Tab-separated table of C-alpha atoms and ligand atoms in Angstrom:
chain	number	residue	atom	x	y	z
M	1	MET	CA	-44.388	49.756	-117.295
M	2	SER	CA	-46.161	47.551	-114.758
M	3	VAL	CA	-44.344	46.471	-111.623
M	4	SER	CA	-45.247	42.911	-110.507
M	5	GLU	CA	-46.213	42.205	-106.930
M	6	PRO	CA	-43.360	40.910	-104.688
M	7	VAL	CA	-43.424	37.151	-104.016
M	8	LEU	CA	-44.075	36.281	-100.377
M	9	LEU	CA	-43.103	33.087	-98.507
M	10	SER	CA	-44.949	32.179	-95.295
M	11	ALA	CA	-43.590	30.356	-92.216
M	12	ALA	CA	-46.346	27.734	-92.745
M	13	GLU	CA	-45.066	27.000	-96.266
M	14	VAL	CA	-41.545	26.495	-94.895
M	15	GLU	CA	-42.843	24.101	-92.198
M	16	ALA	CA	-44.869	22.129	-94.752
M	17	ALA	CA	-41.799	21.716	-96.966
M	18	LEU	CA	-39.706	20.511	-94.007
M	19	GLU	CA	-42.397	18.015	-93.007
M	20	ALA	CA	-42.586	16.617	-96.547
M	21	LEU	CA	-38.890	15.641	-96.300
M	22	ALA	CA	-39.739	12.709	-94.018
M	23	ASP	CA	-41.671	10.970	-96.811
M	24	LEU	CA	-38.833	11.115	-99.344
M	25	VAL	CA	-36.986	7.871	-99.999
M	26	THR	CA	-35.355	7.768	-103.428
M	27	ASP	CA	-32.646	10.023	-104.886
M	28	ALA	CA	-35.146	11.160	-107.543
M	29	GLU	CA	-37.623	12.253	-104.876
M	30	LEU	CA	-34.874	14.120	-103.012
M	31	GLY	CA	-33.829	15.843	-106.254
M	32	ARG	CA	-37.358	16.970	-107.072
M	33	TRP	CA	-37.798	18.339	-103.539
M	34	ARG	CA	-34.561	20.314	-103.817
M	35	THR	CA	-35.542	21.840	-107.160
M	36	ALA	CA	-38.997	22.766	-105.849
M	37	ASN	CA	-37.852	24.300	-102.563
M	38	LEU	CA	-34.306	25.570	-103.133
M	39	GLY	CA	-34.041	25.826	-106.950
M	40	ARG	CA	-33.859	29.003	-109.018
M	41	LYS	CA	-37.607	29.006	-109.608
M	42	SER	CA	-38.563	28.049	-106.061
M	43	ARG	CA	-40.785	30.378	-104.002
M	44	LEU	CA	-37.772	31.021	-101.753
M	45	SER	CA	-35.546	32.219	-104.618
M	46	LEU	CA	-38.355	34.276	-106.135
M	47	ALA	CA	-39.061	35.865	-102.736
M	48	LEU	CA	-35.381	36.679	-102.233
M	49	ARG	CA	-35.129	38.187	-105.700
M	50	SER	CA	-38.217	40.333	-105.256
M	51	LEU	CA	-37.194	41.655	-101.820
M	52	GLY	CA	-36.261	44.999	-103.417
M	53	ARG	CA	-39.801	45.561	-104.524
M	54	ARG	CA	-41.126	45.404	-100.984
M	55	PRO	CA	-41.726	48.508	-98.905
M	56	VAL	CA	-38.479	49.755	-97.386
M	57	GLU	CA	-39.639	49.335	-93.796
M	58	GLU	CA	-40.390	45.562	-94.351
M	59	ARG	CA	-37.178	44.670	-96.178
M	60	ALA	CA	-34.818	44.005	-93.219
M	61	ALA	CA	-37.200	41.677	-91.347
M	62	ALA	CA	-38.320	39.894	-94.507
M	63	GLY	CA	-34.672	39.436	-95.560
M	64	ARG	CA	-33.807	37.945	-92.176
M	65	PHE	CA	-36.806	35.601	-92.313
M	66	LEU	CA	-35.966	34.416	-95.829
M	67	ASN	CA	-32.317	33.754	-94.987
M	68	GLN	CA	-33.312	31.761	-91.920
M	69	ALA	CA	-35.856	29.808	-94.008
M	70	LYS	CA	-33.157	29.056	-96.590
M	71	GLY	CA	-30.826	27.750	-93.838
M	72	LYS	CA	-33.551	25.522	-92.378
M	73	LEU	CA	-34.497	24.053	-95.766
M	74	GLU	CA	-30.852	23.359	-96.691
M	75	ARG	CA	-30.152	21.701	-93.330
M	76	GLY	CA	-33.364	19.673	-93.539
M	77	PHE	CA	-32.381	18.451	-96.996
M	78	ARG	CA	-28.830	17.447	-95.958
M	79	ASP	CA	-30.051	15.625	-92.840
M	80	ARG	CA	-32.663	13.636	-94.767
M	81	ARG	CA	-30.132	12.686	-97.450
M	82	ALA	CA	-27.600	11.517	-94.835
M	83	ALA	CA	-30.248	9.502	-92.944
M	84	LEU	CA	-31.311	7.666	-96.106
M	85	LYS	CA	-27.710	6.882	-96.986
M	86	ALA	CA	-27.059	5.418	-93.507
M	87	GLU	CA	-30.198	3.276	-93.781
M	88	ARG	CA	-29.048	1.852	-97.114
M	89	THR	CA	-25.598	0.998	-95.743
M	90	ARG	CA	-27.183	-0.820	-92.798
M	91	ALA	CA	-29.374	-2.836	-95.152
M	92	LEU	CA	-26.263	-3.903	-97.101
M	93	ARG	CA	-24.662	-5.414	-93.988
M	94	PRO	CA	-27.095	-8.007	-92.586
M	95	LEU	CA	-24.145	-10.128	-91.368
M	96	ASP	CA	-23.198	-9.423	-87.776
M	97	VAL	CA	-19.654	-10.720	-87.544
M	98	SER	CA	-19.703	-10.349	-83.772
M	99	LEU	CA	-22.373	-13.103	-83.384
M	100	PRO	CA	-21.095	-16.366	-81.873
M	101	GLY	CA	-20.639	-19.250	-84.379
M	102	ARG	CA	-23.130	-22.095	-84.764
M	103	PRO	CA	-21.865	-25.697	-85.198
M	104	LEU	CA	-22.548	-27.386	-88.551
M	105	PRO	CA	-24.671	-30.547	-88.313
M	106	ARG	CA	-22.343	-33.559	-88.492
M	107	GLY	CA	-22.848	-36.267	-91.087
M	108	GLY	CA	-22.121	-39.939	-90.471
M	109	LEU	CA	-21.230	-43.116	-92.310
M	110	HIS	CA	-23.925	-45.486	-93.528
M	111	PRO	CA	-24.229	-48.719	-91.469
M	112	ILE	CA	-23.318	-50.756	-94.559
M	113	THR	CA	-20.188	-48.661	-95.107
M	114	LEU	CA	-19.263	-49.142	-91.440
M	115	THR	CA	-19.820	-52.913	-91.676
M	116	GLU	CA	-17.966	-53.209	-94.986
M	117	ARG	CA	-15.001	-51.425	-93.405
M	118	ALA	CA	-15.095	-53.796	-90.414
M	119	VAL	CA	-15.163	-56.827	-92.763
M	120	VAL	CA	-12.246	-55.424	-94.769
M	121	ALA	CA	-10.294	-54.651	-91.567
M	122	ALA	CA	-10.793	-58.227	-90.267
M	123	PHE	CA	-9.363	-59.758	-93.462
M	124	ALA	CA	-6.693	-57.077	-93.845
M	125	SER	CA	-5.348	-58.080	-90.441
M	126	MET	CA	-5.007	-61.646	-91.787
M	127	GLY	CA	-2.873	-60.403	-94.682
M	128	PHE	CA	-5.493	-59.892	-97.424
M	129	HIS	CA	-5.414	-56.790	-99.579
M	130	VAL	CA	-8.327	-54.979	-101.226
M	131	ILE	CA	-9.106	-55.053	-104.948
M	132	GLU	CA	-12.077	-53.718	-106.906
M	133	GLY	CA	-13.812	-54.627	-110.138
M	134	PRO	CA	-16.562	-53.210	-112.380
M	135	GLU	CA	-20.250	-53.384	-111.491
M	136	VAL	CA	-21.119	-53.730	-115.199
M	137	GLU	CA	-19.860	-57.116	-116.308
M	138	THR	CA	-19.864	-59.489	-119.269
M	139	GLU	CA	-21.446	-62.933	-119.188
M	140	TYR	CA	-17.942	-64.366	-119.428
M	141	TYR	CA	-16.728	-62.969	-116.089
M	142	ASN	CA	-20.034	-63.183	-114.248
M	143	PHE	CA	-20.973	-66.710	-115.427
M	144	GLU	CA	-18.926	-68.661	-117.989
M	145	ALA	CA	-15.460	-68.322	-116.484
M	146	LEU	CA	-17.048	-69.373	-113.185
M	147	ARG	CA	-18.409	-72.551	-114.791
M	148	ILE	CA	-21.997	-71.319	-114.996
M	149	PRO	CA	-23.042	-72.076	-118.621
M	150	ALA	CA	-26.134	-70.508	-120.191
M	151	ASP	CA	-28.394	-73.492	-119.449
M	152	HIS	CA	-27.210	-73.880	-115.841
M	153	PRO	CA	-29.927	-73.588	-113.178
M	154	ALA	CA	-27.643	-71.297	-111.158
M	155	ARG	CA	-28.303	-68.589	-113.760
M	156	GLU	CA	-31.950	-68.723	-112.911
M	157	ALA	CA	-31.203	-68.450	-109.206
M	158	MET	CA	-29.393	-65.225	-110.046
M	159	ASP	CA	-32.065	-63.266	-111.898
M	160	THR	CA	-29.921	-60.889	-113.828
M	161	PHE	CA	-30.333	-57.270	-114.898
M	162	TYR	CA	-29.136	-56.957	-118.494
M	163	LEU	CA	-28.201	-53.615	-120.033
M	164	GLU	CA	-30.029	-52.500	-123.152
M	165	GLY	CA	-28.264	-51.958	-126.467
M	166	ALA	CA	-25.422	-54.476	-126.103
M	167	GLU	CA	-26.900	-57.564	-127.803
M	168	GLU	CA	-23.688	-58.912	-129.364
M	169	THR	CA	-21.677	-58.903	-126.156
M	170	PRO	CA	-24.410	-58.705	-123.529
M	171	LEU	CA	-23.590	-56.501	-120.554
M	172	LEU	CA	-25.132	-57.054	-117.159
M	173	LEU	CA	-25.003	-55.815	-113.586
M	174	ARG	CA	-22.834	-58.327	-111.729
M	175	THR	CA	-24.917	-60.706	-109.643
M	176	HIS	CA	-22.030	-61.400	-107.248
M	177	THR	CA	-18.456	-60.259	-106.580
M	178	SER	CA	-17.022	-63.601	-107.808
M	179	PRO	CA	-16.030	-62.167	-111.257
M	180	ASN	CA	-13.216	-60.471	-109.301
M	181	GLN	CA	-11.692	-63.923	-108.732
M	182	ILE	CA	-11.271	-64.406	-112.483
M	183	ARG	CA	-10.160	-60.833	-113.189
M	184	PHE	CA	-7.457	-61.090	-110.544
M	185	MET	CA	-6.197	-64.608	-111.323
M	186	GLU	CA	-5.951	-63.735	-115.061
M	187	ARG	CA	-3.340	-61.100	-114.311
M	188	GLN	CA	-1.534	-62.440	-111.226
M	189	THR	CA	0.279	-65.544	-110.081
M	190	PRO	CA	0.071	-67.206	-106.653
M	191	PRO	CA	0.447	-66.614	-103.776
M	192	ILE	CA	-2.825	-64.662	-103.760
M	193	ARG	CA	-4.695	-63.186	-100.795
M	194	VAL	CA	-7.278	-60.589	-101.838
M	195	ILE	CA	-10.718	-59.312	-100.877
M	196	ALA	CA	-13.064	-57.479	-103.232
M	197	PRO	CA	-15.919	-55.541	-101.640
M	198	GLY	CA	-18.696	-54.008	-103.746
M	199	ARG	CA	-22.290	-53.758	-104.872
M	200	THR	CA	-24.106	-56.610	-106.599
M	201	TYR	CA	-27.549	-56.731	-108.224
M	202	ARG	CA	-30.308	-59.294	-108.634
M	203	ASN	CA	-33.758	-58.850	-110.103
M	204	GLU	CA	-35.423	-60.238	-106.984
M	205	ALA	CA	-38.656	-59.539	-105.188
M	206	THR	CA	-37.672	-57.770	-101.967
M	207	ASP	CA	-38.663	-58.924	-98.514
M	208	ALA	CA	-37.236	-58.697	-94.991
M	209	THR	CA	-34.082	-60.646	-95.958
M	210	HIS	CA	-33.750	-59.926	-99.723
M	211	GLU	CA	-32.894	-56.763	-101.611
M	212	TRP	CA	-32.310	-56.255	-105.351
M	213	MET	CA	-28.982	-54.572	-104.544
M	214	ILE	CA	-26.667	-56.013	-101.924
M	215	THR	CA	-23.075	-55.511	-100.873
M	216	GLN	CA	-20.761	-58.494	-101.013
M	217	THR	CA	-17.134	-59.041	-100.158
M	218	GLU	CA	-15.285	-61.667	-102.160
M	219	VAL	CA	-12.391	-63.460	-100.494
M	220	LEU	CA	-9.758	-65.323	-102.535
M	221	ALA	CA	-6.598	-67.113	-101.463
M	222	VAL	CA	-4.461	-69.259	-103.781
M	223	ASP	CA	-1.220	-70.851	-102.698
M	224	GLU	CA	0.649	-74.145	-102.472
M	225	GLY	CA	-1.025	-76.577	-100.104
M	226	LEU	CA	-4.160	-74.632	-99.092
M	227	THR	CA	-6.923	-76.930	-97.785
M	228	LEU	CA	-10.484	-76.694	-96.506
M	229	ALA	CA	-8.953	-76.377	-93.028
M	230	HIS	CA	-7.391	-73.042	-94.066
M	231	LEU	CA	-10.768	-71.867	-95.338
M	232	LYS	CA	-12.446	-72.838	-92.059
M	233	GLY	CA	-9.668	-71.259	-90.018
M	234	ALA	CA	-9.920	-67.955	-91.908
M	235	LEU	CA	-13.716	-67.846	-91.644
M	236	TYR	CA	-13.742	-68.776	-87.935
M	237	GLU	CA	-11.201	-66.047	-87.287
M	238	PHE	CA	-13.290	-63.581	-89.284
M	239	ALA	CA	-16.454	-64.502	-87.315
M	240	ARG	CA	-14.613	-64.163	-84.004
M	241	ARG	CA	-13.375	-60.674	-84.903
M	242	MET	CA	-16.730	-59.621	-86.291
M	243	PHE	CA	-19.143	-60.999	-83.709
M	244	GLY	CA	-17.028	-61.839	-80.661
M	245	GLU	CA	-16.350	-65.209	-79.008
M	246	ASP	CA	-19.884	-66.040	-77.932
M	247	ARG	CA	-21.575	-66.467	-81.314
M	248	THR	CA	-21.810	-69.929	-82.806
M	249	ILE	CA	-21.238	-70.412	-86.505
M	250	ARG	CA	-22.378	-73.338	-88.589
M	251	PHE	CA	-20.749	-74.858	-91.698
M	252	ARG	CA	-22.927	-76.851	-94.082
M	253	CYS	CA	-22.427	-78.370	-97.509
M	254	ASP	CA	-23.645	-76.196	-100.374
M	255	TYR	CA	-23.211	-76.159	-104.115
M	256	PHE	CA	-21.620	-73.445	-106.262
M	257	PRO	CA	-20.299	-74.403	-109.749
M	258	PHE	CA	-16.987	-72.590	-109.172
M	259	VAL	CA	-15.946	-74.384	-105.973
M	260	GLU	CA	-15.448	-78.020	-104.968
M	261	PRO	CA	-16.355	-78.724	-102.239
M	262	GLY	CA	-18.752	-75.872	-101.446
M	263	VAL	CA	-20.003	-74.707	-98.070
M	264	GLU	CA	-22.465	-72.285	-96.608
M	265	VAL	CA	-21.876	-70.487	-93.302
M	266	ALA	CA	-24.604	-69.302	-90.952
M	267	VAL	CA	-24.371	-67.414	-87.653
M	268	SER	CA	-26.593	-68.013	-84.634
M	269	SER	CA	-28.992	-65.257	-83.740
M	270	PRO	CA	-32.009	-64.915	-81.431
M	271	ARG	CA	-34.160	-65.631	-84.492
M	272	GLY	CA	-32.287	-68.741	-85.601
M	273	TRP	CA	-29.444	-69.313	-88.058
M	274	ILE	CA	-28.714	-66.525	-90.491
M	275	GLU	CA	-26.711	-67.401	-93.596
M	276	ILE	CA	-23.981	-64.847	-94.192
M	277	LEU	CA	-21.723	-66.362	-96.838
M	278	GLY	CA	-21.027	-69.001	-99.429
M	279	ALA	CA	-17.537	-70.462	-99.790
M	280	GLY	CA	-15.471	-73.391	-100.963
M	281	MET	CA	-12.244	-74.590	-102.559
M	282	VAL	CA	-11.581	-72.987	-105.956
M	283	HIS	CA	-12.561	-75.510	-108.656
M	284	PRO	CA	-9.458	-77.149	-110.199
M	285	GLU	CA	-10.768	-76.517	-113.702
M	286	ILE	CA	-10.770	-72.765	-113.001
M	287	LEU	CA	-7.212	-72.910	-111.660
M	288	ARG	CA	-6.161	-74.722	-114.848
M	289	ASN	CA	-7.977	-72.154	-117.027
M	290	MET	CA	-6.058	-69.405	-115.238
M	291	GLY	CA	-2.789	-71.154	-116.058
M	292	TYR	CA	-2.132	-72.543	-112.572
M	293	ASP	CA	-1.231	-76.208	-112.088
M	294	PRO	CA	-3.937	-77.600	-109.759
M	295	GLU	CA	-1.520	-80.329	-108.665
M	296	ILE	CA	0.619	-77.597	-107.101
M	297	TYR	CA	-1.800	-74.783	-106.308
M	298	THR	CA	-5.066	-74.881	-104.445
M	299	GLY	CA	-7.263	-72.029	-103.272
M	300	PHE	CA	-10.287	-71.095	-101.277
M	301	ALA	CA	-12.921	-68.483	-101.999
M	302	ALA	CA	-15.846	-66.952	-100.134
M	303	GLY	CA	-18.550	-64.420	-100.846
M	304	LEU	CA	-19.867	-62.580	-97.775
M	305	GLY	CA	-23.197	-60.795	-97.585
M	306	VAL	CA	-22.460	-57.482	-95.908
M	307	GLU	CA	-26.128	-56.532	-95.270
M	308	ARG	CA	-26.746	-59.847	-93.489
M	309	ILE	CA	-23.641	-59.269	-91.368
M	310	ALA	CA	-24.814	-55.729	-90.551
M	311	MET	CA	-28.251	-57.092	-89.543
M	312	LEU	CA	-26.587	-59.466	-87.089
M	313	ARG	CA	-24.210	-56.814	-85.845
M	314	TYR	CA	-26.887	-54.198	-85.136
M	315	GLY	CA	-29.908	-56.429	-84.507
M	316	ILE	CA	-31.859	-55.220	-87.546
M	317	ARG	CA	-34.802	-57.376	-88.624
M	318	ASP	CA	-35.538	-55.950	-92.082
M	319	ILE	CA	-32.865	-55.511	-94.765
M	320	ARG	CA	-35.010	-52.878	-96.528
M	321	ARG	CA	-34.337	-50.349	-93.734
M	322	PHE	CA	-30.793	-49.841	-95.075
M	323	TYR	CA	-31.934	-48.272	-98.339
M	324	GLU	CA	-35.058	-46.339	-97.367
M	325	ASN	CA	-32.965	-43.259	-96.523
M	326	ASP	CA	-34.945	-42.610	-93.351
M	327	LEU	CA	-32.737	-40.326	-91.266
M	328	ARG	CA	-34.386	-41.492	-88.020
M	329	PHE	CA	-32.929	-44.930	-88.802
M	330	LEU	CA	-29.578	-43.777	-90.208
M	331	ARG	CA	-28.819	-41.383	-87.339
M	332	GLN	CA	-28.567	-44.301	-84.906
M	333	PHE	CA	-25.193	-45.541	-86.190
P	401	LIG	N1	-20.787	-65.847	-105.364
P	401	LIG	C1	-21.591	-66.663	-104.487
P	401	LIG	C2	-22.960	-65.991	-104.305
P	401	LIG	O1	-23.097	-64.840	-104.546
P	401	LIG	C3	-20.937	-66.831	-103.143
P	401	LIG	C4	-19.652	-67.588	-103.198
P	401	LIG	C5	-18.451	-66.940	-103.379
P	401	LIG	C6	-19.649	-68.980	-103.054
P	401	LIG	C7	-17.251	-67.627	-103.391
P	401	LIG	C8	-18.480	-69.671	-103.068
P	401	LIG	C9	-17.291	-69.007	-103.239
P	401	LIG	O2	-23.918	-66.631	-103.908
């Protein structure tokens, strides 16, 4: 029977194993290291098991050395495992709740929204209340009910966007807020005092004073005994509240099929008169169509251009600035 040589473990081997610990990162790597250095088939275990085959005089010292080596390897393993675990926990918590807070950037209202609100507030303080109507309209509300028949030149002045796929009852983007007059009078009886702000659309070439989408505010009052003087009074009062006492406004005759007489109002500016609205006395035929007796009831209506008013208010020369979405421009309001 042959007796195998005892397995020996050197101090250098133990040091090398301890140094290798520093390179281990994953659980699998840690596991393999433990099996190789502390497992049943590791050189340490084999050396411990073969101690008895060593010469008697070496056994005590060798036993002491192996037990110390075992302690060092076990401690080294535990320390490395704990260090990796702590690192992973730190990586999971990138949020330092003790940091001071940072303010969120504040948004603001668009200059047209601000101006529309100021227009609405001026009329609200004169007793008008706000209504709204659809942006997609029929030819009846946008044109016919307002006395603009198909062959009327006013239809050409309002180059209209038509919607596709509605040939029998054509649908269009309203070219003005005046359809709200009809929609409201159809359902209500005088006295009426309403304003209808909203977007309107015209297929126009754009330039410094024209956009294909503009914001209007329709004004409508119907009552017994209203005259052109009431219309002028309301619009003067509006201009005073909007622009202050020192701006001059100018009334001139104008033509709109749904009013009689019709006027146009412009406001003085360093660059001359700027037209901001059309207005007039509601046409008697429309009152009759709505079921009101024009011998008893009269009314006035106006359509204000909110972008033009905003240009005057803020001294803006080009209407296109409003819809370019340039934050350097928008941040100034
Ligand atoms: N709807 C007209 C336009 O857009 C303005 C207007 C409204 C004129 C009410 C008279 C009365 O040009």
